[in-house]
Amino acid sequence: MVEIKGVKKYFKNIKAVDGVDLNIAKGEFVALLGPNGAGKTTLVEMVEGIQIPDEGQISITRKTWKENRTELHKMIGISLQETRFMDKINVRETLCLFASFYGKSQTRVDEILHLINLTEKARERVNALSGGQRQRLALGIALINNPILLLLDEPTTGLDPNARREIWSILNKLKQEKTASLILTTHYMEEAENLCDRIVIMDQGKILMQGSLNELLVSNNLKNTLYFNFVEKTDSQYFSDFKMVWKEEAISGKIILNEMNEDIRRFMKIIESKNLNIKDMEIKSANLDDLFILLTGRHLTT
Ligand SMILES: Nc1ncnc2c1ncn2[C@@H]1O[C@H](COP(=O)(O)OP(=O)(O)O)[C@@H](O)[C@H]1O
Ligand SMILES: [Mg+2]
């Protein structure tokens, strides 16, 4: 569906995209995950035909921007990192305007209003919308031409968790329909985890690693961790079988869980047999931020 081969884009001495190869299958949902400055926008904009690679090739259904510009425009739906609307017209008029570019009917506009849950706001002026509603409208515009490839640049950045979840639920609906592929950029690992079949981790213009969430965590041997606090000072020797870190003279500590269930049962057995008093405990799942730290020494978001 999308083929990206050896793509580079430099701005003077900044290697924004520095040799990227990536193929995306029909119906596949792919997240480009990386911190600010990783090169996500530059890469996506080259796929969108907005920027031209210095080196390498990009094709969508084997068509290139150079030779099939009009045709490709009809096939893709895009939403840029910053969306500007015409503030003086309402939500419905905004969608009708874009529908007219593609020769789409009022019926399609109504379908989209329903999908993005803005039917009740159809007559509101765009500048009266909340951040989440604006982002849903931007998504509606991207979808109006029934694209087979959807490209969304940071669709939920700056939104509160509820507004973010509403966007995710629309995108999950599309995923079930299997009519379009999605490339989405984000620096939120939860977004990549929740929506995408494949997560492509980018940093400094390069792909560091890619795979499903589970593949990424398992192949890098990332484990869940058990954190605990005791009520009183405890002998660390009791737990010498575990891969463990003690803090504050053995009142608190953490254990890396190699085999989660088995390790927790063993841990609880010791607690019981030695009659120890737990103040609190928590299991933290390994996540993509742990992986990013492992790969780069830095957090995904600062
Ligand atoms: N038009 C431009 N001129 C100069 N530098 C740019 C331009 N666009 C992007 N960059 C630089 O390229 C790098 C990658 O940027 P970008 O693709 O926007 O990353 P991301 O979207 O992952 O935050 C950054 O260092 C950015 O400052
Ligand atoms: Mg960006």
CSV table of C-alpha atoms in Angstrom, one decimal, residues 50-253:
chain,number,residue,atom,x,y,z
A,50,ILE,CA,3.7,18.2,0.8
A,51,GLN,CA,7.5,17.8,1.1
A,52,ILE,CA,9.8,16.2,-1.4
A,53,PRO,CA,12.5,13.8,-0.2
A,54,ASP,CA,16.1,14.7,-0.9
A,55,GLU,CA,16.8,11.0,-1.5
A,56,GLY,CA,14.8,7.8,-1.8
A,57,GLN,CA,11.3,6.9,-3.1
A,58,ILE,CA,7.8,7.0,-1.7
A,59,SER,CA,4.9,5.3,-3.5
A,60,ILE,CA,1.2,4.7,-2.6
A,61,THR,CA,-0.4,1.8,-4.3
A,62,ARG,CA,2.7,1.9,-6.6
A,63,LYS,CA,2.0,5.5,-7.6
A,64,THR,CA,4.4,8.4,-7.0
A,65,TRP,CA,3.6,12.0,-6.3
A,66,LYS,CA,5.6,13.2,-9.2
A,67,GLU,CA,3.5,11.3,-11.7
A,68,ASN,CA,0.1,10.8,-10.1
A,69,ARG,CA,-0.5,13.9,-8.0
A,70,THR,CA,-4.3,14.3,-8.7
A,71,GLU,CA,-5.0,10.6,-8.3
A,72,LEU,CA,-3.1,10.4,-5.1
A,73,HIS,CA,-4.9,13.4,-3.6
A,74,LYS,CA,-8.2,11.6,-4.2
A,75,MET,CA,-7.0,8.5,-2.3
A,76,ILE,CA,-5.6,10.0,0.8
A,77,GLY,CA,-7.0,11.9,3.8
A,78,ILE,CA,-4.8,14.1,5.9
A,79,SER,CA,-4.9,16.1,9.1
A,80,LEU,CA,-1.9,18.3,9.7
A,81,GLN,CA,-0.2,19.0,13.1
A,82,GLU,CA,-1.9,22.4,13.2
A,83,THR,CA,-5.3,22.8,11.7
A,84,ARG,CA,-6.8,26.2,10.7
A,85,PHE,CA,-10.4,26.5,9.8
A,86,MET,CA,-12.4,29.4,8.4
A,87,ASP,CA,-13.8,30.8,11.7
A,88,LYS,CA,-16.8,32.6,10.2
A,89,ILE,CA,-18.6,29.5,8.8
A,90,ASN,CA,-20.2,26.7,10.7
A,91,VAL,CA,-19.3,23.0,11.1
A,92,ARG,CA,-21.6,21.7,8.5
A,93,GLU,CA,-20.6,24.4,6.0
A,94,THR,CA,-16.9,23.5,6.6
A,95,LEU,CA,-17.6,19.9,5.8
A,96,CYS,CA,-19.7,20.8,2.8
A,97,LEU,CA,-16.9,22.9,1.4
A,98,PHE,CA,-14.5,20.0,1.6
A,99,ALA,CA,-17.1,17.6,0.3
A,100,SER,CA,-17.5,19.8,-2.8
A,101,PHE,CA,-13.8,19.5,-3.6
A,102,TYR,CA,-14.3,15.8,-4.0
A,103,GLY,CA,-17.8,15.9,-5.5
A,104,LYS,CA,-19.3,14.2,-2.4
A,105,SER,CA,-22.9,14.6,-1.5
A,106,GLN,CA,-24.8,16.0,1.5
A,107,THR,CA,-25.4,12.5,2.6
A,108,ARG,CA,-21.6,12.0,3.1
A,109,VAL,CA,-21.5,15.2,5.2
A,110,ASP,CA,-24.3,13.8,7.4
A,111,GLU,CA,-22.5,10.5,7.7
A,112,ILE,CA,-19.3,12.3,8.8
A,113,LEU,CA,-21.2,14.5,11.3
A,114,HIS,CA,-22.6,11.4,12.8
A,115,LEU,CA,-19.2,9.6,12.9
A,116,ILE,CA,-17.4,12.5,14.5
A,117,ASN,CA,-20.3,13.0,16.9
A,118,LEU,CA,-20.8,16.7,15.9
A,119,THR,CA,-24.4,16.4,14.5
A,120,GLU,CA,-25.6,18.6,17.4
A,121,LYS,CA,-22.9,21.1,16.7
A,122,ALA,CA,-23.5,21.3,12.9
A,123,ARG,CA,-24.7,24.9,13.1
A,124,GLU,CA,-22.1,26.1,15.5
A,125,ARG,CA,-19.4,28.4,14.2
A,126,VAL,CA,-16.0,26.6,14.1
A,127,ASN,CA,-14.4,29.1,16.4
A,128,ALA,CA,-16.9,28.2,19.1
A,129,LEU,CA,-15.7,24.6,19.2
A,130,SER,CA,-13.6,23.1,22.0
A,131,GLY,CA,-10.1,21.7,21.2
A,132,GLY,CA,-11.5,18.1,21.1
A,133,GLN,CA,-14.3,19.1,18.8
A,134,ARG,CA,-12.0,20.9,16.5
A,135,GLN,CA,-9.8,17.9,16.3
A,136,ARG,CA,-12.8,15.7,15.5
A,137,LEU,CA,-13.8,18.1,12.7
A,138,ALA,CA,-10.2,17.9,11.3
A,139,LEU,CA,-10.6,14.1,11.4
A,140,GLY,CA,-14.0,14.5,9.6
A,141,ILE,CA,-12.4,16.6,6.9
A,142,ALA,CA,-9.7,14.0,6.4
A,143,LEU,CA,-12.3,11.3,6.0
A,144,ILE,CA,-14.8,13.0,3.8
A,145,ASN,CA,-13.4,11.5,0.5
A,146,ASN,CA,-13.5,7.9,1.8
A,147,PRO,CA,-9.7,7.8,1.7
A,148,ILE,CA,-7.9,4.4,1.6
A,149,LEU,CA,-4.9,6.0,3.4
A,150,LEU,CA,-5.4,8.3,6.4
A,151,LEU,CA,-2.5,10.3,7.7
A,152,LEU,CA,-2.9,12.1,11.1
A,153,ASP,CA,-0.2,14.2,12.6
A,154,GLU,CA,-0.5,14.3,16.4
A,155,PRO,CA,-4.3,14.1,16.3
A,156,THR,CA,-4.7,14.3,20.1
A,157,THR,CA,-1.8,16.4,21.3
A,158,GLY,CA,-2.9,18.9,23.9
A,159,LEU,CA,-6.3,17.3,24.4
A,160,ASP,CA,-7.6,16.2,27.8
A,161,PRO,CA,-7.9,12.4,28.3
A,162,ASN,CA,-11.7,12.4,27.6
A,163,ALA,CA,-11.3,14.2,24.3
A,164,ARG,CA,-8.4,12.0,23.4
A,165,ARG,CA,-10.5,8.8,24.0
A,166,GLU,CA,-13.3,10.1,21.8
A,167,ILE,CA,-10.8,10.4,18.9
A,168,TRP,CA,-9.5,6.9,19.7
A,169,SER,CA,-13.0,5.5,19.6
A,170,ILE,CA,-13.7,7.0,16.1
A,171,LEU,CA,-10.4,5.6,14.9
A,172,ASN,CA,-11.1,2.2,16.4
A,173,LYS,CA,-14.4,2.2,14.5
A,174,LEU,CA,-12.6,2.8,11.3
A,175,LYS,CA,-10.1,0.1,12.1
A,176,GLN,CA,-12.9,-2.4,12.3
A,177,GLU,CA,-14.2,-1.4,8.9
A,178,LYS,CA,-10.8,-2.3,7.4
A,179,THR,CA,-11.3,0.2,4.6
A,180,ALA,CA,-8.3,2.4,5.2
A,181,SER,CA,-4.7,2.2,6.3
A,182,LEU,CA,-3.6,4.7,8.9
A,183,ILE,CA,-0.3,6.4,9.6
A,184,LEU,CA,-0.5,8.4,12.8
A,185,THR,CA,2.3,10.3,14.6
A,186,THR,CA,2.3,10.7,18.3
A,187,HIS,CA,4.5,11.1,21.3
A,188,TYR,CA,1.9,9.4,23.5
A,189,MET,CA,2.7,5.8,24.0
A,190,GLU,CA,-0.9,5.1,25.1
A,191,GLU,CA,-2.1,6.3,21.7
A,192,ALA,CA,0.2,4.0,19.8
A,193,GLU,CA,-0.7,1.1,22.1
A,194,ASN,CA,-4.4,1.6,21.9
A,195,LEU,CA,-4.8,2.1,18.2
A,196,CYS,CA,-2.1,0.6,16.2
A,197,ASP,CA,-1.2,-2.9,14.9
A,198,ARG,CA,2.4,-1.8,14.5
A,199,ILE,CA,4.5,0.8,16.4
A,200,VAL,CA,7.4,2.4,14.7
A,201,ILE,CA,9.8,4.1,17.1
A,202,MET,CA,11.6,7.0,15.7
A,203,ASP,CA,14.3,9.2,17.0
A,204,GLN,CA,16.7,11.7,15.3
A,205,GLY,CA,15.4,10.9,11.8
A,206,LYS,CA,15.8,7.2,12.1
A,207,ILE,CA,13.6,4.2,12.9
A,208,LEU,CA,15.0,2.6,16.1
A,209,MET,CA,12.7,-0.4,16.2
A,210,GLN,CA,9.3,-1.6,15.1
A,211,GLY,CA,6.7,-4.2,15.9
A,212,SER,CA,3.5,-4.8,17.8
A,213,LEU,CA,3.5,-3.7,21.4
A,214,ASN,CA,4.0,-7.2,22.6
A,215,GLU,CA,6.8,-8.0,20.2
A,216,LEU,CA,8.6,-4.9,21.2
A,217,LEU,CA,8.4,-5.6,24.9
A,218,VAL,CA,9.1,-9.3,24.6
A,219,SER,CA,12.0,-9.0,22.2
A,220,ASN,CA,13.7,-6.5,24.5
A,221,ASN,CA,13.1,-8.6,27.5
A,222,LEU,CA,11.1,-5.9,29.3
A,223,LYS,CA,9.5,-7.2,32.4
A,224,ASN,CA,6.8,-6.0,34.8
A,225,THR,CA,7.9,-4.8,38.1
A,226,LEU,CA,6.5,-5.3,41.6
A,227,TYR,CA,7.0,-2.3,43.9
A,228,PHE,CA,6.3,-2.7,47.6
A,229,ASN,CA,6.6,-1.0,51.0
A,230,PHE,CA,6.7,-2.8,54.3
A,231,VAL,CA,5.5,-1.5,57.5
A,232,GLU,CA,8.7,-2.2,59.4
A,233,LYS,CA,12.3,-2.9,58.5
A,234,THR,CA,12.6,-6.4,56.9
A,235,ASP,CA,15.4,-8.8,56.3
A,236,SER,CA,16.2,-8.7,52.6
A,237,GLN,CA,17.6,-12.2,52.8
A,238,TYR,CA,14.1,-13.6,52.8
A,239,PHE,CA,13.8,-12.5,49.2
A,240,SER,CA,17.3,-13.4,48.0
A,241,ASP,CA,15.9,-15.6,45.2
A,242,PHE,CA,14.4,-12.7,43.4
A,243,LYS,CA,16.0,-10.1,41.1
A,244,MET,CA,15.5,-7.3,43.5
A,245,VAL,CA,16.4,-3.8,44.5
A,246,TRP,CA,16.0,-2.7,48.2
A,247,LYS,CA,15.7,0.9,49.3
A,248,GLU,CA,15.6,2.7,52.7
A,249,GLU,CA,17.0,-0.1,54.7
A,250,ALA,CA,14.7,-2.7,53.4
A,251,ILE,CA,11.4,-1.0,54.1
A,252,SER,CA,10.7,-0.7,50.4
A,253,GLY,CA,11.9,-2.3,47.3
